[in-house]
Amino acid sequence: LNDMYTLAYNAGYRTAFMNLNQGGNRGPDQNEYFNGNTVFQQLVAVTNYYKVANVVVITHSKGGIDIQDALASQTAGPLVSEVFMLSAPNLGSKLASIECTPSATNLTAMCAMTPFYMSVFRATTDNKLAKAGVPIYMAGGTDHGHPGTALYLGGTFLSQDGSSDGFVPVSSALGLPNGKYLFVRSYNHDNIQIGHNSF
């Protein structure tokens, strides 16, 4: 169970959690441009609800890419004071290239995290992101979990290019130009988002 909410609440922070699927299920199968617009709408709703000018945003995995689009393309900058990204695939992941199934009508979330597609995203987004002026902190993991798990197999595959958390290489998690280093620790892609680990 993730204790992020409990730790934040007990520390006196007001919190809101975003789910980018209308049905509430996990793993939104949308690209970052679609999700960036959804994140922007939710940031507006959260800041209005709490009657605050801006919020701190903590993201995990592709959520880090989605918030970047919201900041760069959706003018969300004034609503965000800073961003903490946990294992965001800023330069993509070779595992996404293996699992990508392109669609003629929609670039799936997995395909949007390939190294090629993320290089296009970086080229079109980085200047806009820098102009938004929101500090972004980057964190990555180096653990692959237990033998036989998907993250262990993924980490073994990715080890040819250095350390990873079983899905996102450390070089990718720390690959945002102008991003600020937060930490690299022995967490895998799933447990880096657990509150007592990341906090």
Short mmCIF file of N, CA, C and O in Angstrom, two decimals, residues 100-195:
data_model
loop_
_atom_site.label_atom_id
_atom_site.label_comp_id
_atom_site.label_asym_id
_atom_site.label_seq_id
_atom_site.Cartn_x
_atom_site.Cartn_y
_atom_site.Cartn_z
N CYS A 100 5.55 -1.42 -27.77
CA CYS A 100 4.72 -0.48 -28.54
C CYS A 100 3.96 -1.19 -29.64
O CYS A 100 4.53 -1.94 -30.43
N THR A 101 2.66 -0.92 -29.69
CA THR A 101 1.81 -1.40 -30.77
C THR A 101 1.14 -0.17 -31.40
O THR A 101 0.12 0.31 -30.91
N PRO A 102 1.75 0.38 -32.45
CA PRO A 102 1.21 1.62 -33.03
C PRO A 102 -0.21 1.43 -33.54
O PRO A 102 -0.59 0.36 -33.99
N SER A 103 -0.97 2.50 -33.46
CA SER A 103 -2.34 2.51 -33.95
C SER A 103 -2.47 3.61 -35.00
O SER A 103 -1.84 4.66 -34.89
N ALA A 104 -3.29 3.38 -35.98
CA ALA A 104 -3.48 4.38 -37.03
C ALA A 104 -4.22 5.60 -36.50
O ALA A 104 -4.09 6.69 -37.04
N THR A 105 -4.99 5.43 -35.43
CA THR A 105 -5.80 6.54 -34.93
C THR A 105 -5.29 7.15 -33.64
O THR A 105 -5.71 8.22 -33.25
N ASN A 106 -4.36 6.48 -32.95
CA ASN A 106 -3.93 6.98 -31.65
C ASN A 106 -2.52 6.50 -31.34
O ASN A 106 -2.22 5.32 -31.50
N LEU A 107 -1.67 7.44 -30.92
CA LEU A 107 -0.35 7.06 -30.46
C LEU A 107 -0.49 6.64 -29.01
O LEU A 107 -0.75 7.46 -28.14
N THR A 108 -0.38 5.35 -28.74
CA THR A 108 -0.62 4.85 -27.39
C THR A 108 0.41 5.38 -26.41
O THR A 108 1.49 5.85 -26.79
N ALA A 109 0.08 5.29 -25.13
CA ALA A 109 0.99 5.75 -24.09
C ALA A 109 2.32 5.03 -24.17
O ALA A 109 3.38 5.64 -23.99
N MET A 110 2.31 3.73 -24.42
CA MET A 110 3.55 2.98 -24.50
C MET A 110 4.40 3.45 -25.66
O MET A 110 5.61 3.66 -25.53
N CYS A 111 3.79 3.68 -26.81
CA CYS A 111 4.55 4.14 -27.97
C CYS A 111 5.11 5.54 -27.75
O CYS A 111 6.16 5.90 -28.28
N ALA A 112 4.42 6.34 -26.96
CA ALA A 112 4.88 7.70 -26.68
C ALA A 112 6.13 7.71 -25.80
O ALA A 112 6.78 8.75 -25.67
N MET A 113 6.49 6.56 -25.21
CA MET A 113 7.67 6.51 -24.35
C MET A 113 8.88 5.86 -25.02
O MET A 113 9.87 5.58 -24.36
N THR A 114 8.82 5.64 -26.33
CA THR A 114 9.98 5.10 -27.03
C THR A 114 11.06 6.17 -27.13
O THR A 114 10.76 7.37 -27.14
N PRO A 115 12.33 5.77 -27.19
CA PRO A 115 13.40 6.77 -27.33
C PRO A 115 13.22 7.69 -28.53
O PRO A 115 13.46 8.89 -28.44
N PHE A 116 12.79 7.13 -29.67
CA PHE A 116 12.60 7.97 -30.84
C PHE A 116 11.53 9.03 -30.60
O PHE A 116 11.73 10.21 -30.86
N TYR A 117 10.37 8.60 -30.10
CA TYR A 117 9.28 9.55 -29.91
C TYR A 117 9.64 10.59 -28.85
O TYR A 117 9.32 11.76 -28.98
N MET A 118 10.33 10.15 -27.80
CA MET A 118 10.73 11.12 -26.77
C MET A 118 11.76 12.11 -27.28
O MET A 118 11.81 13.24 -26.83
N SER A 119 12.59 11.72 -28.26
CA SER A 119 13.53 12.67 -28.85
C SER A 119 12.77 13.76 -29.61
O SER A 119 13.16 14.93 -29.58
N VAL A 120 11.69 13.38 -30.26
CA VAL A 120 10.83 14.36 -30.94
C VAL A 120 10.17 15.27 -29.91
O VAL A 120 10.12 16.50 -30.07
N PHE A 121 9.66 14.67 -28.83
CA PHE A 121 9.02 15.45 -27.76
C PHE A 121 10.01 16.44 -27.15
O PHE A 121 9.69 17.60 -26.92
N ARG A 122 11.25 15.99 -26.89
CA ARG A 122 12.27 16.87 -26.31
C ARG A 122 12.52 18.05 -27.25
O ARG A 122 12.61 19.20 -26.83
N ALA A 123 12.64 17.78 -28.56
CA ALA A 123 12.95 18.82 -29.54
C ALA A 123 11.84 19.87 -29.62
O ALA A 123 12.11 21.06 -29.83
N THR A 124 10.60 19.45 -29.42
CA THR A 124 9.48 20.39 -29.55
C THR A 124 9.06 21.01 -28.22
O THR A 124 8.29 21.97 -28.21
N THR A 125 9.56 20.47 -27.11
CA THR A 125 9.06 20.88 -25.80
C THR A 125 10.07 21.63 -24.94
O THR A 125 9.69 22.52 -24.17
N ASP A 126 11.34 21.30 -25.04
CA ASP A 126 12.32 21.81 -24.08
C ASP A 126 12.39 23.33 -24.00
O ASP A 126 12.47 23.89 -22.91
N ASN A 127 12.37 24.02 -25.14
CA ASN A 127 12.42 25.49 -25.10
C ASN A 127 11.19 26.07 -24.42
O ASN A 127 11.29 27.01 -23.62
N LYS A 128 10.03 25.53 -24.72
CA LYS A 128 8.79 26.00 -24.09
C LYS A 128 8.81 25.72 -22.59
O LYS A 128 8.35 26.53 -21.79
N LEU A 129 9.34 24.56 -22.24
CA LEU A 129 9.41 24.17 -20.83
C LEU A 129 10.33 25.12 -20.07
O LEU A 129 10.03 25.53 -18.95
N ALA A 130 11.46 25.48 -20.68
CA ALA A 130 12.39 26.41 -20.04
C ALA A 130 11.73 27.77 -19.84
O ALA A 130 11.91 28.42 -18.80
N LYS A 131 10.94 28.21 -20.80
CA LYS A 131 10.25 29.50 -20.68
C LYS A 131 9.20 29.49 -19.59
O LYS A 131 8.90 30.52 -18.99
N ALA A 132 8.62 28.32 -19.32
CA ALA A 132 7.62 28.23 -18.25
C ALA A 132 8.25 28.53 -16.89
O ALA A 132 7.58 29.04 -15.99
N GLY A 133 9.54 28.23 -16.75
CA GLY A 133 10.28 28.61 -15.55
C GLY A 133 9.94 27.87 -14.27
O GLY A 133 10.24 28.34 -13.18
N VAL A 134 9.32 26.70 -14.37
CA VAL A 134 8.95 25.93 -13.18
C VAL A 134 10.10 24.99 -12.84
O VAL A 134 10.51 24.20 -13.68
N PRO A 135 10.63 25.04 -11.60
CA PRO A 135 11.69 24.09 -11.23
C PRO A 135 11.19 22.65 -11.27
O PRO A 135 10.12 22.35 -10.74
N ILE A 136 11.99 21.79 -11.90
CA ILE A 136 11.64 20.38 -12.01
C ILE A 136 12.79 19.55 -11.44
O ILE A 136 13.94 19.70 -11.85
N TYR A 137 12.46 18.67 -10.50
CA TYR A 137 13.45 17.81 -9.84
C TYR A 137 13.27 16.38 -10.34
O TYR A 137 12.15 15.90 -10.49
N MET A 138 14.42 15.70 -10.56
CA MET A 138 14.40 14.37 -11.18
C MET A 138 14.95 13.32 -10.23
O MET A 138 15.96 13.55 -9.56
N ALA A 139 14.29 12.17 -10.19
CA ALA A 139 14.75 11.05 -9.37
C ALA A 139 14.67 9.76 -10.18
O ALA A 139 13.79 9.61 -11.03
N GLY A 140 15.59 8.84 -9.91
CA GLY A 140 15.60 7.57 -10.61
C GLY A 140 15.94 6.43 -9.67
O GLY A 140 16.39 6.64 -8.54
N GLY A 141 15.72 5.21 -10.14
CA GLY A 141 15.98 4.02 -9.34
C GLY A 141 16.92 3.06 -10.02
O GLY A 141 17.08 3.10 -11.24
N THR A 142 17.52 2.18 -9.22
CA THR A 142 18.50 1.23 -9.75
C THR A 142 18.19 -0.22 -9.40
O THR A 142 19.00 -1.10 -9.65
N ASP A 143 17.01 -0.50 -8.85
CA ASP A 143 16.66 -1.86 -8.45
C ASP A 143 15.70 -2.46 -9.47
O ASP A 143 14.87 -1.74 -10.04
N HIS A 144 15.81 -3.76 -9.71
CA HIS A 144 14.95 -4.43 -10.69
C HIS A 144 13.91 -5.33 -10.05
O HIS A 144 13.16 -6.00 -10.75
N GLY A 145 13.86 -5.37 -8.73
CA GLY A 145 12.91 -6.27 -8.10
C GLY A 145 13.41 -7.70 -8.08
O GLY A 145 14.59 -7.98 -8.25
N HIS A 146 12.50 -8.62 -7.89
CA HIS A 146 12.84 -10.04 -7.69
C HIS A 146 12.95 -10.79 -9.02
O HIS A 146 12.22 -10.49 -9.97
N PRO A 147 13.83 -11.78 -9.08
CA PRO A 147 13.94 -12.60 -10.29
C PRO A 147 12.58 -13.18 -10.69
O PRO A 147 11.79 -13.57 -9.85
N GLY A 148 12.34 -13.18 -11.99
CA GLY A 148 11.09 -13.71 -12.51
C GLY A 148 10.01 -12.67 -12.71
O GLY A 148 9.02 -12.93 -13.37
N THR A 149 10.19 -11.47 -12.14
CA THR A 149 9.20 -10.42 -12.32
C THR A 149 9.47 -9.66 -13.61
O THR A 149 10.58 -9.71 -14.16
N ALA A 150 8.46 -8.94 -14.08
CA ALA A 150 8.62 -8.16 -15.31
C ALA A 150 9.71 -7.11 -15.16
O ALA A 150 10.49 -6.88 -16.10
N LEU A 151 9.79 -6.46 -13.99
CA LEU A 151 10.81 -5.44 -13.80
C LEU A 151 12.21 -6.04 -13.77
O LEU A 151 13.17 -5.43 -14.26
N TYR A 152 12.34 -7.24 -13.23
CA TYR A 152 13.64 -7.90 -13.21
C TYR A 152 14.09 -8.21 -14.64
O TYR A 152 15.23 -7.96 -15.02
N LEU A 153 13.16 -8.74 -15.44
CA LEU A 153 13.49 -9.05 -16.83
C LEU A 153 13.79 -7.77 -17.60
O LEU A 153 14.72 -7.72 -18.40
N GLY A 154 13.01 -6.73 -17.35
CA GLY A 154 13.25 -5.45 -18.01
C GLY A 154 14.59 -4.86 -17.63
O GLY A 154 15.33 -4.34 -18.48
N GLY A 155 14.92 -4.93 -16.34
CA GLY A 155 16.20 -4.41 -15.88
C GLY A 155 17.37 -5.16 -16.47
O GLY A 155 18.41 -4.57 -16.79
N THR A 156 17.22 -6.48 -16.62
CA THR A 156 18.27 -7.29 -17.23
C THR A 156 18.48 -6.86 -18.67
O THR A 156 19.62 -6.70 -19.14
N PHE A 157 17.39 -6.66 -19.41
CA PHE A 157 17.47 -6.20 -20.79
C PHE A 157 18.13 -4.83 -20.88
O PHE A 157 18.98 -4.57 -21.73
N LEU A 158 17.74 -3.92 -19.99
CA LEU A 158 18.25 -2.54 -20.05
C LEU A 158 19.67 -2.40 -19.51
O LEU A 158 20.31 -1.36 -19.73
N SER A 159 20.18 -3.42 -18.82
CA SER A 159 21.49 -3.31 -18.18
C SER A 159 22.63 -3.08 -19.18
O SER A 159 23.68 -2.57 -18.81
N GLN A 160 22.39 -3.41 -20.44
CA GLN A 160 23.41 -3.16 -21.47
C GLN A 160 23.68 -1.67 -21.63
O GLN A 160 24.75 -1.28 -22.13
N ASP A 161 22.75 -0.83 -21.20
CA ASP A 161 22.91 0.63 -21.32
C ASP A 161 23.08 1.32 -19.98
O ASP A 161 22.92 2.54 -19.89
N GLY A 162 23.36 0.55 -18.92
CA GLY A 162 23.56 1.16 -17.60
C GLY A 162 22.43 0.81 -16.65
O GLY A 162 21.60 -0.05 -16.92
N SER A 163 22.40 1.51 -15.52
CA SER A 163 21.44 1.23 -14.46
C SER A 163 20.03 1.65 -14.86
O SER A 163 19.83 2.61 -15.60
N SER A 164 19.05 0.92 -14.29
CA SER A 164 17.65 1.26 -14.51
C SER A 164 16.84 0.79 -13.32
O SER A 164 17.34 0.09 -12.45
N ASP A 165 15.56 1.17 -13.31
CA ASP A 165 14.65 0.71 -12.26
C ASP A 165 13.79 -0.46 -12.74
O ASP A 165 12.79 -0.78 -12.15
N GLY A 166 14.20 -1.06 -13.84
CA GLY A 166 13.45 -2.16 -14.42
C GLY A 166 12.57 -1.72 -15.58
O GLY A 166 12.12 -2.54 -16.37
N PHE A 167 12.37 -0.43 -15.73
CA PHE A 167 11.64 0.09 -16.89
C PHE A 167 12.28 1.36 -17.44
O PHE A 167 12.41 1.53 -18.64
N VAL A 168 12.68 2.27 -16.56
CA VAL A 168 13.27 3.54 -17.01
C VAL A 168 14.76 3.57 -16.65
O VAL A 168 15.11 3.46 -15.47
N PRO A 169 15.64 3.73 -17.65
CA PRO A 169 17.06 3.88 -17.35
C PRO A 169 17.30 5.14 -16.51
O PRO A 169 16.61 6.15 -16.67
N VAL A 170 18.30 5.09 -15.63
CA VAL A 170 18.65 6.26 -14.83
C VAL A 170 18.99 7.44 -15.74
O VAL A 170 18.60 8.57 -15.48
N SER A 171 19.70 7.16 -16.83
CA SER A 171 20.07 8.23 -17.76
C SER A 171 18.84 8.93 -18.33
O SER A 171 18.86 10.14 -18.60
N SER A 172 17.75 8.21 -18.50
CA SER A 172 16.50 8.79 -19.00
C SER A 172 15.78 9.56 -17.90
O SER A 172 15.29 10.67 -18.12
N ALA A 173 15.72 8.97 -16.71
CA ALA A 173 15.07 9.64 -15.58
C ALA A 173 15.74 10.98 -15.26
O ALA A 173 15.08 11.93 -14.83
N LEU A 174 17.05 11.05 -15.48
CA LEU A 174 17.80 12.28 -15.20
C LEU A 174 18.09 13.07 -16.47
O LEU A 174 18.93 13.97 -16.46
N GLY A 175 17.38 12.75 -17.56
CA GLY A 175 17.71 13.31 -18.87
C GLY A 175 17.00 14.58 -19.27
O GLY A 175 17.05 14.95 -20.44
N LEU A 176 16.33 15.24 -18.36
CA LEU A 176 15.63 16.47 -18.71
C LEU A 176 16.60 17.64 -18.68
O LEU A 176 17.16 17.96 -17.63
N PRO A 177 16.80 18.33 -19.81
CA PRO A 177 17.66 19.52 -19.79
C PRO A 177 17.10 20.55 -18.80
O PRO A 177 15.90 20.75 -18.72
N ASN A 178 17.97 21.13 -18.03
CA ASN A 178 17.60 22.12 -17.01
C ASN A 178 16.86 21.53 -15.82
O ASN A 178 16.45 22.27 -14.93
N GLY A 179 16.67 20.21 -15.80
CA GLY A 179 16.10 19.58 -14.61
C GLY A 179 17.13 19.54 -13.50
O GLY A 179 18.33 19.59 -13.74
N LYS A 180 16.65 19.46 -12.27
CA LYS A 180 17.54 19.45 -11.11
C LYS A 180 17.59 18.05 -10.51
O LYS A 180 16.56 17.41 -10.34
N TYR A 181 18.79 17.59 -10.18
CA TYR A 181 18.97 16.26 -9.60
C TYR A 181 18.35 16.21 -8.21
O TYR A 181 18.59 17.07 -7.38
N LEU A 182 17.55 15.20 -7.96
CA LEU A 182 16.97 14.99 -6.64
C LEU A 182 17.62 13.79 -5.96
O LEU A 182 18.25 13.92 -4.92
N PHE A 183 17.48 12.59 -6.55
CA PHE A 183 18.16 11.42 -6.00
C PHE A 183 18.16 10.28 -7.00
O PHE A 183 17.33 10.24 -7.92
N VAL A 184 19.10 9.36 -6.81
CA VAL A 184 19.10 8.04 -7.44
C VAL A 184 19.33 7.06 -6.31
O VAL A 184 20.34 7.15 -5.60
N ARG A 185 18.37 6.15 -6.11
CA ARG A 185 18.45 5.19 -5.01
C ARG A 185 18.04 3.81 -5.50
O ARG A 185 17.50 3.66 -6.59
N SER A 186 18.23 2.83 -4.65
CA SER A 186 17.94 1.44 -5.01
C SER A 186 16.45 1.15 -4.89
O SER A 186 16.01 0.39 -4.03
N TYR A 187 15.65 1.75 -5.78
CA TYR A 187 14.21 1.49 -5.87
C TYR A 187 13.91 1.00 -7.27
O TYR A 187 14.59 1.37 -8.24
N ASN A 188 12.86 0.18 -7.39
CA ASN A 188 12.44 -0.22 -8.72
C ASN A 188 11.32 0.71 -9.20
O ASN A 188 10.91 1.63 -8.49
N HIS A 189 10.83 0.45 -10.41
CA HIS A 189 9.88 1.38 -11.03
C HIS A 189 8.58 1.47 -10.24
O HIS A 189 7.90 2.49 -10.27
N ASP A 190 8.22 0.41 -9.53
CA ASP A 190 6.99 0.43 -8.74
C ASP A 190 7.19 1.06 -7.37
O ASP A 190 6.38 1.90 -6.95
N ASN A 191 8.25 0.68 -6.66
CA ASN A 191 8.33 1.17 -5.28
C ASN A 191 8.98 2.53 -5.11
O ASN A 191 9.00 3.08 -4.01
N ILE A 192 9.47 3.14 -6.18
CA ILE A 192 9.99 4.50 -6.07
C ILE A 192 8.85 5.49 -5.78
O ILE A 192 9.06 6.55 -5.22
N GLN A 193 7.63 5.10 -6.13
CA GLN A 193 6.48 5.98 -5.90
C GLN A 193 5.85 5.83 -4.52
O GLN A 193 4.92 6.55 -4.18
N ILE A 194 6.36 4.92 -3.71
CA ILE A 194 5.84 4.73 -2.35
C ILE A 194 6.29 5.91 -1.50
O ILE A 194 7.45 6.30 -1.51
N GLY A 195 5.39 6.46 -0.73
CA GLY A 195 5.66 7.68 0.01
C GLY A 195 6.91 7.64 0.87
O GLY A 195 7.75 8.54 0.79
#
